Coordinates of N, CA, C and O in Angstrom, one line a residue:
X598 N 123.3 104.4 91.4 CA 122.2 105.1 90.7 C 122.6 106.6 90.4 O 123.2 107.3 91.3
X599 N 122.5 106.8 89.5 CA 122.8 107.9 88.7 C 122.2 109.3 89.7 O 121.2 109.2 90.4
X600 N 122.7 110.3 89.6 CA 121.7 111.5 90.6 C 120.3 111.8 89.8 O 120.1 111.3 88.7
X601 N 119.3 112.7 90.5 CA 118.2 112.9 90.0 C 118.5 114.5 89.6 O 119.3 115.2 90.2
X602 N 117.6 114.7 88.4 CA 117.7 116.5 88.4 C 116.7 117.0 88.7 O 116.0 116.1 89.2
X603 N 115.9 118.2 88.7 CA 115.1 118.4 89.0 C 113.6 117.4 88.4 O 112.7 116.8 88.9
X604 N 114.2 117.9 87.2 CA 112.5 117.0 86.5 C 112.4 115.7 86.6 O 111.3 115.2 86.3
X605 N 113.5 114.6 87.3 CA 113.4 113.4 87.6 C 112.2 113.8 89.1 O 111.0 113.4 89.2
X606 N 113.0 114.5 89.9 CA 112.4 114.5 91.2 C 110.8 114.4 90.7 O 110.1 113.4 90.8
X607 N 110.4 116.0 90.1 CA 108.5 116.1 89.8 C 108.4 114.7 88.8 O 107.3 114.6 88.3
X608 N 109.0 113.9 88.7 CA 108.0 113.1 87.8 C 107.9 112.1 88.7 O 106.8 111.5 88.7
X609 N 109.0 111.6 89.8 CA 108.6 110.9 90.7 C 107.7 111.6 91.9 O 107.0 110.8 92.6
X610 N 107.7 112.9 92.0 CA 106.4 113.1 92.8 C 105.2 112.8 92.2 O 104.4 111.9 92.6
X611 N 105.1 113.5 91.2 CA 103.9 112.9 90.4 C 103.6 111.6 90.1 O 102.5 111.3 89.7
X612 N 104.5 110.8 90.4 CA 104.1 109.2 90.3 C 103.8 108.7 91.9 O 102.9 107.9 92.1
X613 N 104.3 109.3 92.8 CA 103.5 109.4 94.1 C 102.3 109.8 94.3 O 101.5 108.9 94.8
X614 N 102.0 110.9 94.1 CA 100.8 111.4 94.2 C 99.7 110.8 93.6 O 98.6 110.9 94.0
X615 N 100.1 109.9 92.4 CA 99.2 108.8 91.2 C 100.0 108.0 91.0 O 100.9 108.5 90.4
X616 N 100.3 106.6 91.4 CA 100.9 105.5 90.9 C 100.3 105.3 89.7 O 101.1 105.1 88.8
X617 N 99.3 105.2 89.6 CA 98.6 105.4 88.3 C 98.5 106.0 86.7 O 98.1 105.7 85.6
X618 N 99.0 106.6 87.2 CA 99.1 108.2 86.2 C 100.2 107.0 85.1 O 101.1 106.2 85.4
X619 N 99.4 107.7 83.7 CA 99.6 107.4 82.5 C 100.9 108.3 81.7 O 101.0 109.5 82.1
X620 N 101.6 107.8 81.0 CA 103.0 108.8 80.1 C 102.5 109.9 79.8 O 103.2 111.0 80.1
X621 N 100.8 110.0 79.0 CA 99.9 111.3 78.3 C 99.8 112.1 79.6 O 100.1 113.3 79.8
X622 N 99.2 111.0 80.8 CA 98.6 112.3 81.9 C 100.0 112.9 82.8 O 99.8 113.8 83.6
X623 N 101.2 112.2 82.6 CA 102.4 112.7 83.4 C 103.0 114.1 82.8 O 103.2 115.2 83.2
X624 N 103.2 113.5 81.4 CA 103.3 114.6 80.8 C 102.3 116.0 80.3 O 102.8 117.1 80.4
X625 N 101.5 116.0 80.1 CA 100.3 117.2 80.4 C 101.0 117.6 81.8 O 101.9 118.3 81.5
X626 N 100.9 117.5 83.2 CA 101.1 117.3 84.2 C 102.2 118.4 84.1 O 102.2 119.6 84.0
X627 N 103.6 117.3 84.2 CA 104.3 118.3 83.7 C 104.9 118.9 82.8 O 106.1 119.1 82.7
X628 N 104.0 119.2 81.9 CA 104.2 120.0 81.1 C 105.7 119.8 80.0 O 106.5 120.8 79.9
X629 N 106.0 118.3 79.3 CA 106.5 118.0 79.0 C 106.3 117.1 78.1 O 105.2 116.6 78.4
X630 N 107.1 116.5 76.8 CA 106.5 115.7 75.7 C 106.4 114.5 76.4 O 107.2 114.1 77.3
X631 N 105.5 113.9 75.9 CA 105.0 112.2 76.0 C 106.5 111.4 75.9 O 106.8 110.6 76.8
X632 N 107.1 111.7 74.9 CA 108.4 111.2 75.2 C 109.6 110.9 76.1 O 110.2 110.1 76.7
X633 N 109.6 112.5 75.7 CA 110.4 112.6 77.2 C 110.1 112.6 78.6 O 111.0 112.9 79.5
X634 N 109.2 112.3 78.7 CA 108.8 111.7 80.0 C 108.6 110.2 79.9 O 108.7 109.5 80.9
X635 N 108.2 109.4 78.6 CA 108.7 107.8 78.7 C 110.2 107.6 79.0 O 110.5 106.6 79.5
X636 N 111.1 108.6 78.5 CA 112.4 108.2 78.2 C 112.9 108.1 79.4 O 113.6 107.2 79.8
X637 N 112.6 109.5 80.1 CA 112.5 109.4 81.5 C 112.3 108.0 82.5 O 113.1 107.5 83.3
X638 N 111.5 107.7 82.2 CA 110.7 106.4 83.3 C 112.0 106.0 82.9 O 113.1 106.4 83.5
X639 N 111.7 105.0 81.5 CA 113.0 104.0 80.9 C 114.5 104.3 82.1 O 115.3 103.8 82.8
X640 N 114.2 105.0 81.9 CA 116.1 105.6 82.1 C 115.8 105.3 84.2 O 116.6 104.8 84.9
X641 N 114.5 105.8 84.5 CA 114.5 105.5 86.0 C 114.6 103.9 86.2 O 115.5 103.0 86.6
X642 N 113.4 104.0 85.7 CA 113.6 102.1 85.8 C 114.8 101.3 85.7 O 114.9 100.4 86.5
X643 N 115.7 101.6 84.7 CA 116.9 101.0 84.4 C 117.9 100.8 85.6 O 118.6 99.8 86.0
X644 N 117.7 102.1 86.3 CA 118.7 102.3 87.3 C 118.2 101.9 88.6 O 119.0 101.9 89.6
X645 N 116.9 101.4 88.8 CA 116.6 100.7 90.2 C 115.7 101.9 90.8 O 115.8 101.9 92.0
X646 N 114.9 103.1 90.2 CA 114.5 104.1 91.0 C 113.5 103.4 91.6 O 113.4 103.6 92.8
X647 N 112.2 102.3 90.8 CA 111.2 101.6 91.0 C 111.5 100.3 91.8 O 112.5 99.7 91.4
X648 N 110.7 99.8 92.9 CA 110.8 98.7 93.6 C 110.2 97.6 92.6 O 110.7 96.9 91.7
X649 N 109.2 97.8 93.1 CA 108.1 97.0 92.1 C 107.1 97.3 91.2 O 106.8 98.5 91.1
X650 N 106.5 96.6 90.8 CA 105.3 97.2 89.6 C 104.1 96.0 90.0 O 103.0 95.9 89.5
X651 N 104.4 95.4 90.6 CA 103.5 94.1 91.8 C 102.1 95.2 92.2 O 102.4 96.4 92.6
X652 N 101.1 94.9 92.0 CA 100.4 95.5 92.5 C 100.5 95.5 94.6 O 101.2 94.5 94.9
X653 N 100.2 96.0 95.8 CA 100.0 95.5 96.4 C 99.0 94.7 97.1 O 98.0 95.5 97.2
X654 N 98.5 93.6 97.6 CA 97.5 93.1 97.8 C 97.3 93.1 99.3 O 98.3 93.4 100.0
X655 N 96.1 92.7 99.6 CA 95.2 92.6 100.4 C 95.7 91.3 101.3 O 95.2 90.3 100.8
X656 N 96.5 90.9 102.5 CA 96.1 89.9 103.0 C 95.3 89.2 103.3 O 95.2 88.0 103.2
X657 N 94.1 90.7 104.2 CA 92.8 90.0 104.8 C 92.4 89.8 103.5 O 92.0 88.7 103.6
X658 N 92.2 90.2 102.5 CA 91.0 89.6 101.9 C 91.6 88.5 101.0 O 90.8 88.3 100.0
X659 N 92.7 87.7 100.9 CA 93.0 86.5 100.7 C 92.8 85.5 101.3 O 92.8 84.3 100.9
X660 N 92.3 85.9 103.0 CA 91.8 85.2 104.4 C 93.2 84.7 104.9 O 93.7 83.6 105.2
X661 N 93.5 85.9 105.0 CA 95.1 85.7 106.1 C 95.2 87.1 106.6 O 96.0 87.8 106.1
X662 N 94.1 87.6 107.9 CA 93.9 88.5 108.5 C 95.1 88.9 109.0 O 95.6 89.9 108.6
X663 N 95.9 88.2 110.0 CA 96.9 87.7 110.7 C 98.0 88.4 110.4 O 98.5 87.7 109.5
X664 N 98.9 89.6 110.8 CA 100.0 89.8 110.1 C 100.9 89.8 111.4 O 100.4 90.2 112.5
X665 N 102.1 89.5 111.3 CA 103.2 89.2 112.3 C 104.7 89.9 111.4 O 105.0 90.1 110.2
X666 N 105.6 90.0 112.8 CA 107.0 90.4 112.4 C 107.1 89.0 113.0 O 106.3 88.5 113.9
X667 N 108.0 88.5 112.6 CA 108.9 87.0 113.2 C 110.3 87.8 113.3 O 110.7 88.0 112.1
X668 N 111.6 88.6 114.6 CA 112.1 88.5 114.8 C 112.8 86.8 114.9 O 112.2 85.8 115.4
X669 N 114.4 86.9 114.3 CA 114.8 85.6 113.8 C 116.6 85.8 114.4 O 117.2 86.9 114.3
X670 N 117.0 84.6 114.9 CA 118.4 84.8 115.2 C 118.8 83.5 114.6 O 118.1 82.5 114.7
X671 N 119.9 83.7 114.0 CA 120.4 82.2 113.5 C 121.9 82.3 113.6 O 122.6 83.3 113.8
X672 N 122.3 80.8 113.3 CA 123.7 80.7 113.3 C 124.3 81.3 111.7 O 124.0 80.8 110.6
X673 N 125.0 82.3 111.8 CA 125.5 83.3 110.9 C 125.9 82.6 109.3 O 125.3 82.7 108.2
X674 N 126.9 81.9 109.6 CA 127.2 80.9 108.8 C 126.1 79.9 108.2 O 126.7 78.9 107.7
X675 N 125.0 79.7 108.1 CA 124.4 79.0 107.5 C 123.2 80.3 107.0 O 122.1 79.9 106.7
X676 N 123.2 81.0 107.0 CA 122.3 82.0 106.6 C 121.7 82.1 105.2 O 120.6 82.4 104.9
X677 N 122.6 81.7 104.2 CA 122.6 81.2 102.8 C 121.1 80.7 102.9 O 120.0 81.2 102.8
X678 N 121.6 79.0 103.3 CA 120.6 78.5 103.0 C 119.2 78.4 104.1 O 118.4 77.5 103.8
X679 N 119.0 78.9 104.9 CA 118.1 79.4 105.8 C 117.1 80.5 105.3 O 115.9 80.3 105.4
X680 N 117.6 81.8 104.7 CA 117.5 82.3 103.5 C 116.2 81.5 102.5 O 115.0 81.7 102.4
X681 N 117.0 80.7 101.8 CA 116.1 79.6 101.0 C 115.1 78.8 101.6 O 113.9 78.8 101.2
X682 N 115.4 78.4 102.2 CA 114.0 78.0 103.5 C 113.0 78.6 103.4 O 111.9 78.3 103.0
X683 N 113.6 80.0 104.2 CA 112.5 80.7 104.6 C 111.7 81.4 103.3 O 110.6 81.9 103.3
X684 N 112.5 81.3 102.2 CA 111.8 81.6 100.5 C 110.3 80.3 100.7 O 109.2 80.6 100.5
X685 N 110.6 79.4 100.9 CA 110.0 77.9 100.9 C 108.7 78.2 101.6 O 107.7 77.6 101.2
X686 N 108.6 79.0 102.8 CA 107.6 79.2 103.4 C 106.4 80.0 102.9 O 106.6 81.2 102.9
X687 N 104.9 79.7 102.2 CA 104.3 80.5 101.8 C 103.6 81.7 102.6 O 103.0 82.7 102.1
X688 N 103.7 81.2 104.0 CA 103.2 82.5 105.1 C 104.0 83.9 105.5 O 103.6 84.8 106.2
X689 N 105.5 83.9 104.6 CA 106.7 84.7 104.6 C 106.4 86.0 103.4 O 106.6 86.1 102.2
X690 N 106.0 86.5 103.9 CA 106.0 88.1 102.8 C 106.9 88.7 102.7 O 107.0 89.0 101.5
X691 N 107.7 89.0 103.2 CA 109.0 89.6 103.2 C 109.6 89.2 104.5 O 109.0 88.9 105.6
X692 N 111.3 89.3 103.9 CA 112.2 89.3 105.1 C 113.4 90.6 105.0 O 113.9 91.0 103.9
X693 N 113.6 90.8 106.0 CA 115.0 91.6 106.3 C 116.2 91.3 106.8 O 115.9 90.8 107.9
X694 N 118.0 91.1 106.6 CA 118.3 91.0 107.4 C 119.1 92.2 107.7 O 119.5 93.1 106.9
X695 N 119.4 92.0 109.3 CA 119.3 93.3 110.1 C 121.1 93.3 110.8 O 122.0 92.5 110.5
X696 N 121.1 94.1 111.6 CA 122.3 94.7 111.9 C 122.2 94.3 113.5 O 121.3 95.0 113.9
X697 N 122.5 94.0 114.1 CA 121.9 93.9 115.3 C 122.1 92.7 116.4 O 123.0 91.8 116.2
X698 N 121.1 92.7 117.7 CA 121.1 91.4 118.3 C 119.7 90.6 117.2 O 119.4 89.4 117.6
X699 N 119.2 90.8 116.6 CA 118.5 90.0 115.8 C 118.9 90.0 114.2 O 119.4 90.9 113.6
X700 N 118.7 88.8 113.7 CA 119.3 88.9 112.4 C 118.6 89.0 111.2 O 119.0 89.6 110.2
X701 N 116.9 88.4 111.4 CA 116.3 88.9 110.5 C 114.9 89.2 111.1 O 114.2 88.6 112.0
X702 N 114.5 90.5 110.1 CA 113.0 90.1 110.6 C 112.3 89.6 109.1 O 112.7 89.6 107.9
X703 N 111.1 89.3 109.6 CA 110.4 88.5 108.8 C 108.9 88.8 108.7 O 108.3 88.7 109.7
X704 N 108.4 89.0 107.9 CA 106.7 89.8 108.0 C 106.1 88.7 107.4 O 106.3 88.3 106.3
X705 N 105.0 87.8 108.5 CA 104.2 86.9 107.7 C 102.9 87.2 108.4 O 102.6 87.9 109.4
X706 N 102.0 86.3 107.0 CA 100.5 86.4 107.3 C 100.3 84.9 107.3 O 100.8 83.9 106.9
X707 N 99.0 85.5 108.4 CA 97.9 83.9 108.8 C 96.5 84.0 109.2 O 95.9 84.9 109.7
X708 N 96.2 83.0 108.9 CA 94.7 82.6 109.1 C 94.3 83.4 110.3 O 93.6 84.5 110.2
X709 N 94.8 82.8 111.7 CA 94.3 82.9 112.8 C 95.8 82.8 113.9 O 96.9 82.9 113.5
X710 N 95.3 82.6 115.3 CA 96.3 82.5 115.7 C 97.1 81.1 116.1 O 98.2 81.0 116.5
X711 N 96.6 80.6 115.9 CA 97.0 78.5 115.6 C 97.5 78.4 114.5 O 98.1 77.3 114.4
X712 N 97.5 79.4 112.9 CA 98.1 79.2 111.9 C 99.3 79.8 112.1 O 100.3 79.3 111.6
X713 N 99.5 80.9 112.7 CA 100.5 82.0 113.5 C 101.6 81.2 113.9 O 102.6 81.1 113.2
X714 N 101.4 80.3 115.3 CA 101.7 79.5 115.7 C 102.7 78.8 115.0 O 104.0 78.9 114.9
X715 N 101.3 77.9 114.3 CA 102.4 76.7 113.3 C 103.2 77.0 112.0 O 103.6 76.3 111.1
X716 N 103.4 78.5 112.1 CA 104.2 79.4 111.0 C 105.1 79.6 111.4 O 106.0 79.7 110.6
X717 N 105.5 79.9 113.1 CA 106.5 80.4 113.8 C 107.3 79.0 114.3 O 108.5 79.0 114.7
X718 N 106.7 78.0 114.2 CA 107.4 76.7 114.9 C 108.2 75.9 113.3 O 109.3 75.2 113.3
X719 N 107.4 76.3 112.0 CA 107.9 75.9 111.0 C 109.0 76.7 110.9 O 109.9 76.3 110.1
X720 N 109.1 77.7 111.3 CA 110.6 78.8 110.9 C 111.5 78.6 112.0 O 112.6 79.0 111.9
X721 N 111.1 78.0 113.3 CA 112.0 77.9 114.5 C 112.6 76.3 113.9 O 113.8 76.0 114.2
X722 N 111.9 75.5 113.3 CA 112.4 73.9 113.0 C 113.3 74.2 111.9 O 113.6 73.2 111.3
X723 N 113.8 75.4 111.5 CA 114.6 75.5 110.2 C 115.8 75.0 110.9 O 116.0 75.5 112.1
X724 N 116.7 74.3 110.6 CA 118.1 74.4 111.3 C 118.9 75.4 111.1 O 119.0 75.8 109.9
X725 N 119.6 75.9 111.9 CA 120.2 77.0 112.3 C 119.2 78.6 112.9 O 119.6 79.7 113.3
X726 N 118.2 78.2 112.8 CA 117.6 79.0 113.6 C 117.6 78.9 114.7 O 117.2 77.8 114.9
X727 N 118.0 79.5 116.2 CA 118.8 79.6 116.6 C 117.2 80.2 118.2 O 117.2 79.6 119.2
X728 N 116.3 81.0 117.9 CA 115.3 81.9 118.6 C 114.6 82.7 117.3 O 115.1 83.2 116.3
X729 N 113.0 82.5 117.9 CA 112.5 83.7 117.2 C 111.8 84.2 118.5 O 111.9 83.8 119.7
X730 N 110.9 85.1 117.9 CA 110.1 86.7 118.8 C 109.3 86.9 117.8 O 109.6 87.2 116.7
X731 N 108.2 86.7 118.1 CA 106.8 87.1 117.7 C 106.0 88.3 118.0 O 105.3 88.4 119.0
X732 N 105.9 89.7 116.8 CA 104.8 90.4 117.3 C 104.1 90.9 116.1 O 104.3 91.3 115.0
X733 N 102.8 90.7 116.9 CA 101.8 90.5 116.0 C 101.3 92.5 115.9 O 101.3 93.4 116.8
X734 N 101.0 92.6 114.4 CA 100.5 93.9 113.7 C 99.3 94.2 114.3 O 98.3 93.4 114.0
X735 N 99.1 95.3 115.0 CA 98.1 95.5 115.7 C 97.2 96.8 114.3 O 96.0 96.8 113.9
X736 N 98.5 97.7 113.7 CA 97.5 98.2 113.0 C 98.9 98.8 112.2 O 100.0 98.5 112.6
X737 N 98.6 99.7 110.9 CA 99.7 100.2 110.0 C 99.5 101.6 110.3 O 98.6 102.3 109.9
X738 N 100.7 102.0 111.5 CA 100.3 103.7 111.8 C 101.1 104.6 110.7 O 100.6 105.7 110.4
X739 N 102.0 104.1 110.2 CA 102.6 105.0 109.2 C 103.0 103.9 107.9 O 103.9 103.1 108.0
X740 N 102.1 104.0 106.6 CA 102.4 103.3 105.7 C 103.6 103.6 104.7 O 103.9 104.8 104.5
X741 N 104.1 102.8 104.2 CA 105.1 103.0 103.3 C 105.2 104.2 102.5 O 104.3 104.6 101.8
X742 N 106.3 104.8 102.7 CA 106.1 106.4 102.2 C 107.5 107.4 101.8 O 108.4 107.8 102.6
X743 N 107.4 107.5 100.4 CA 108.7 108.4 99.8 C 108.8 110.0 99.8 O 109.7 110.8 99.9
X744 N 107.3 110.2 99.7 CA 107.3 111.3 99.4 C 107.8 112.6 100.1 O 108.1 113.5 99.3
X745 N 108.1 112.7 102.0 CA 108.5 113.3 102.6 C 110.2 113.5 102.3 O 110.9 114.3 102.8
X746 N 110.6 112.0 101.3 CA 112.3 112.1 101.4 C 112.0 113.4 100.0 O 112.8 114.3 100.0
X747 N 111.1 113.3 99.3 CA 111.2 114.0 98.1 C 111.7 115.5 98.4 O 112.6 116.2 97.9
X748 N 110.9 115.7 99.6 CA 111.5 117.4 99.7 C 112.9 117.3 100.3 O 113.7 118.2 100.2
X749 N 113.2 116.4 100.9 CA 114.6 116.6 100.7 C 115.5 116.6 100.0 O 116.6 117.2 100.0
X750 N 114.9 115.7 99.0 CA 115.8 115.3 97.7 C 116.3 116.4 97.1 O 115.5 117.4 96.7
X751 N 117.8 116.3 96.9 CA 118.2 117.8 96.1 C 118.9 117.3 94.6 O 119.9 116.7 94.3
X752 N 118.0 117.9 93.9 CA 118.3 117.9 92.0 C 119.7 118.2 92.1 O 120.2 119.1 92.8
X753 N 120.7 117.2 91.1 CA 121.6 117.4 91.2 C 122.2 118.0 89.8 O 122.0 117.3 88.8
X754 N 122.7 118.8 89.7 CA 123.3 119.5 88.4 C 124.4 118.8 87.7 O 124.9 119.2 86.7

């Protein structure tokens, strides 16, 4: 990824502050043409600045209250397609793999705790899974968040 300069940085604060915020209202904002602040985006986007454009949703209110980490250990060598598997699973929201005595973790949602259950025994019956570790989300104490890296972030010339 290309470095940021200053005015990359304020436009991604400003898209923090409003995920929402419009090309007209970014630019008013900062005080820069409509343009050049689309060209901007363009040029961020291109390079991977943006994750997604996915809205995020609601598990509870899809009726999958339920949210769990599935710590996962598998035999290394088949991770490929274990990987794919666990793509297969619709109770899998994301997975990670990690560096460590565990190899992946795994964030799923469920109904209750019997769907929990038969989510964790469907990911333990994958072959080459190896052990999982179950812990369940009690609450989101610190949500996903860029903004504190921002003041670090140094505009690069």
């Amino acid at each position: 990824m290309p470095a940021l300069d200053r005015i990359d940085i304020e436009l991604l604060r400003a898209l923090a502050d409003d995920h929402r915020a419009t090309v007209v209202a970014l630019a008013e904002r900062l005080q820069l043409s409509r343009n050049t602040v689309q060209a901007r985006l363009a040029r961020l986007d291109r390079t991977g600045a943006f994750l997604s454009y996915q809205r995020a949703l609601s598990t509870s209110a899809l009726g999958f209250p339920i949210e769990a980490y599935v710590s996962v250990t598998v035999r290394q060598h088949e991770l490929p397609r274990i990987r794919e598997q666990l793509a297969e699973v619709p109770e899998v929201l994301q997975a990670h793999g990690l560096a460590g005595s565990v190899d992946l973790l795994v964030r799923v949602a469920c109904r209750d705790a019997q769907h929990l259950f038969d989510t964790d025994a469907r990911i333990l019956a994958i072959s080459g899974v190896e052990r999982t570790e179950t812990s369940f989300v009690m609450d989101e104490v610190i949500p996903y968040r860029v903004t504190p890296l921002m003041a670090m972030a140094q505009p690069q010339r």
